[in-house]
Amino acid sequence: MIFTWTGAVLAVLLLVGSLIGFGIVPFPFFTSFARGEKVAQAGDVPCPIGDGQAMEPQKVEVAVLNGTSKAGLANDVGDSLADLGFKIASRGNAAQGDFDGGVRVTSGPVGVNGAYTVAAAFPDAEIVLDSRLEADVTVTLGSGYDVMTKPEDFRKQLDHGLKPRNGCLTVSLN
């Protein structure tokens, strides 16, 4: 009789544990801990940090890379970004060769709001998180790059704050 009851209890516990483990039945305790919040990793689209205020362009250091075969593109775009007030750290060719996208703005966790500020200068720029520890930003221009945002439209976007991108993930600064 004892073995029958023990076996029945273990079978029920196994069934309940399996249902919870596969997510069919929610775990009744520590639900926020059990779910966990997904945090942005290198390669993900980060969300703006804090209150979503744009940075002043003169406080953002930008490297501009040409990922196309069009000569002088990084210099031209670098000049245009400098006209908007950004500090241009360097201009050159992308090390990985041709980039088929439009514009990719890359930064580490500390530079996410700077990346969003720079991305406002380009229609449909993608923002990608990498593992750098500095606050600088890299702009890679691809074959899909066409034009920059007009300066007056750029300023209006900054006045309205940073808009999170679809599917963005929270950035951890720890």
Short mmCIF file of C-alpha atoms in Angstrom, two decimals:
data_model
loop_
_atom_site.label_atom_id
_atom_site.label_comp_id
_atom_site.label_asym_id
_atom_site.label_seq_id
_atom_site.Cartn_x
_atom_site.Cartn_y
_atom_site.Cartn_z
CA MET A 1 0.00 0.00 0.00
CA ILE A 2 2.82 2.45 0.90
CA PHE A 3 4.62 1.71 -2.37
CA THR A 4 1.42 2.27 -4.35
CA TRP A 5 0.80 5.67 -2.74
CA THR A 6 4.43 6.72 -3.09
CA GLY A 7 4.44 5.70 -6.75
CA ALA A 8 1.19 7.59 -7.40
CA VAL A 9 2.52 10.76 -5.73
CA LEU A 10 5.77 10.57 -7.72
CA ALA A 11 3.83 10.07 -10.96
CA VAL A 12 1.68 13.14 -10.25
CA LEU A 13 4.78 15.21 -9.36
CA LEU A 14 6.48 14.05 -12.58
CA LEU A 15 3.42 15.01 -14.63
CA VAL A 16 3.07 18.45 -12.97
CA GLY A 17 6.82 19.09 -13.27
CA SER A 18 6.77 18.21 -16.96
CA LEU A 19 3.81 20.51 -17.63
CA ILE A 20 5.54 23.39 -15.83
CA GLY A 21 8.88 22.62 -17.49
CA PHE A 22 7.41 22.75 -20.99
CA GLY A 23 5.51 25.95 -20.17
CA ILE A 24 2.07 24.39 -20.54
CA VAL A 25 1.19 25.21 -16.93
CA PRO A 26 2.66 28.39 -15.38
CA PHE A 27 4.83 28.05 -12.32
CA PRO A 28 2.86 29.59 -9.44
CA PHE A 29 5.84 31.11 -7.58
CA PHE A 30 8.61 33.50 -8.66
CA THR A 31 6.95 34.06 -12.03
CA SER A 32 8.88 37.22 -12.91
CA PHE A 33 12.13 35.49 -12.01
CA ALA A 34 11.18 32.32 -13.89
CA ARG A 35 10.33 34.26 -17.06
CA GLY A 36 13.32 36.57 -16.93
CA GLU A 37 13.68 39.65 -19.07
CA LYS A 38 15.63 39.20 -22.27
CA VAL A 39 18.51 41.67 -22.39
CA ALA A 40 20.15 42.89 -25.59
CA GLN A 41 23.35 41.10 -26.60
CA ALA A 42 25.86 41.93 -29.34
CA GLY A 43 24.06 41.74 -32.69
CA ASP A 44 20.63 42.66 -31.24
CA VAL A 45 18.66 45.87 -31.74
CA PRO A 46 18.93 47.83 -28.47
CA CYS A 47 16.25 50.11 -27.00
CA PRO A 48 17.16 53.67 -25.99
CA ILE A 49 18.46 54.01 -22.45
CA GLY A 50 16.79 56.07 -19.73
CA ASP A 51 14.22 58.69 -20.64
CA GLY A 52 14.91 58.44 -24.39
CA GLN A 53 16.31 61.93 -24.80
CA ALA A 54 18.55 62.48 -27.80
CA MET A 55 22.15 63.43 -27.19
CA GLU A 56 23.64 66.68 -28.35
CA PRO A 57 25.41 65.82 -31.64
CA GLN A 58 28.66 67.50 -30.54
CA LYS A 59 28.90 64.94 -27.72
CA VAL A 60 28.76 61.95 -30.10
CA GLU A 61 31.98 60.67 -31.68
CA VAL A 62 31.37 58.93 -35.02
CA ALA A 63 33.47 56.72 -37.29
CA VAL A 64 32.12 56.59 -40.85
CA LEU A 65 32.85 53.49 -42.96
CA ASN A 66 32.21 53.02 -46.66
CA GLY A 67 30.88 49.51 -47.33
CA THR A 68 30.44 50.14 -51.06
CA SER A 69 32.68 50.51 -54.10
CA LYS A 70 31.74 54.19 -54.46
CA ALA A 71 34.89 56.21 -53.82
CA GLY A 72 34.70 59.08 -51.33
CA LEU A 73 31.33 58.12 -49.82
CA ALA A 74 32.63 58.02 -46.23
CA ASN A 75 34.21 61.47 -46.67
CA ASP A 76 31.02 63.00 -48.09
CA VAL A 77 28.78 61.54 -45.39
CA GLY A 78 31.34 62.40 -42.71
CA ASP A 79 31.26 66.04 -43.87
CA SER A 80 27.45 66.03 -43.75
CA LEU A 81 27.44 64.56 -40.23
CA ALA A 82 30.00 67.16 -39.15
CA ASP A 83 27.68 69.86 -40.52
CA LEU A 84 24.98 68.46 -38.22
CA GLY A 85 27.37 68.89 -35.29
CA PHE A 86 28.79 65.38 -34.80
CA LYS A 87 32.47 64.82 -33.98
CA ILE A 88 33.92 62.70 -36.77
CA ALA A 89 36.64 60.43 -35.38
CA SER A 90 37.56 58.68 -38.62
CA ARG A 91 36.50 57.93 -42.17
CA GLY A 92 37.47 54.92 -44.21
CA ASN A 93 36.49 51.69 -45.89
CA ALA A 94 34.65 48.92 -44.08
CA ALA A 95 37.03 46.08 -43.22
CA GLN A 96 34.47 43.40 -44.05
CA GLY A 97 34.06 44.66 -47.63
CA ASP A 98 30.78 45.39 -49.36
CA PHE A 99 27.71 45.91 -47.19
CA ASP A 100 24.43 45.17 -48.98
CA GLY A 101 22.22 47.06 -46.52
CA GLY A 102 21.50 50.77 -46.37
CA VAL A 103 22.99 52.26 -43.20
CA ARG A 104 24.03 50.36 -40.07
CA VAL A 105 24.71 52.32 -36.90
CA THR A 106 26.68 50.30 -34.36
CA SER A 107 27.55 51.05 -30.73
CA GLY A 108 28.23 49.43 -27.41
CA PRO A 109 25.81 49.60 -24.46
CA VAL A 110 27.14 52.98 -23.29
CA GLY A 111 26.68 54.55 -26.73
CA VAL A 112 23.14 53.41 -27.52
CA ASN A 113 21.52 56.85 -27.21
CA GLY A 114 24.33 58.28 -29.34
CA ALA A 115 23.62 55.62 -31.95
CA TYR A 116 19.92 56.54 -31.96
CA THR A 117 20.88 60.21 -32.32
CA VAL A 118 23.13 59.46 -35.31
CA ALA A 119 20.51 57.14 -36.85
CA ALA A 120 18.07 60.07 -36.93
CA ALA A 121 20.27 61.51 -39.70
CA PHE A 122 19.45 58.54 -41.97
CA PRO A 123 16.03 57.31 -43.09
CA ASP A 124 15.57 53.64 -42.15
CA ALA A 125 19.01 53.20 -40.55
CA GLU A 126 19.38 49.98 -38.58
CA ILE A 127 20.86 50.12 -35.09
CA VAL A 128 22.94 47.19 -33.84
CA LEU A 129 24.57 46.61 -30.48
CA ASP A 130 28.16 45.39 -30.26
CA SER A 131 30.50 44.65 -27.38
CA ARG A 132 32.63 47.81 -27.33
CA LEU A 133 33.02 49.53 -23.97
CA GLU A 134 33.34 53.10 -25.27
CA ALA A 135 30.50 55.49 -26.11
CA ASP A 136 31.57 56.03 -29.74
CA VAL A 137 29.39 55.11 -32.72
CA THR A 138 30.21 53.55 -36.10
CA VAL A 139 28.18 54.27 -39.23
CA THR A 140 28.58 51.75 -42.06
CA LEU A 141 27.21 52.85 -45.42
CA GLY A 142 26.03 50.10 -47.74
CA SER A 143 24.94 49.77 -51.32
CA GLY A 144 21.36 50.56 -50.24
CA TYR A 145 22.35 54.00 -48.92
CA ASP A 146 20.63 56.80 -50.80
CA VAL A 147 20.35 60.10 -48.92
CA MET A 148 20.53 61.58 -45.47
CA THR A 149 17.61 63.15 -43.66
CA LYS A 150 17.23 66.89 -44.31
CA PRO A 151 18.85 68.94 -41.52
CA GLU A 152 15.53 70.51 -40.45
CA ASP A 153 13.87 67.06 -40.26
CA PHE A 154 16.86 65.75 -38.29
CA ARG A 155 16.46 68.53 -35.71
CA LYS A 156 12.70 67.87 -35.42
CA GLN A 157 13.34 64.18 -34.78
CA LEU A 158 15.80 65.02 -32.01
CA ASP A 159 13.29 67.41 -30.41
CA HIS A 160 10.72 64.60 -30.22
CA GLY A 161 13.09 62.21 -28.42
CA LEU A 162 14.40 58.80 -29.37
CA LYS A 163 11.83 56.35 -30.72
CA PRO A 164 12.55 52.68 -29.89
CA ARG A 165 12.91 50.41 -32.92
CA ASN A 166 10.58 47.45 -33.44
CA GLY A 167 11.80 44.40 -31.57
CA CYS A 168 14.37 46.31 -29.56
CA LEU A 169 15.67 44.80 -26.32
CA THR A 170 16.56 46.46 -23.03
CA VAL A 171 20.25 47.23 -22.61
CA SER A 172 22.03 46.29 -19.41
CA LEU A 173 24.84 48.62 -18.38
CA ASN A 174 26.06 46.22 -15.67
#
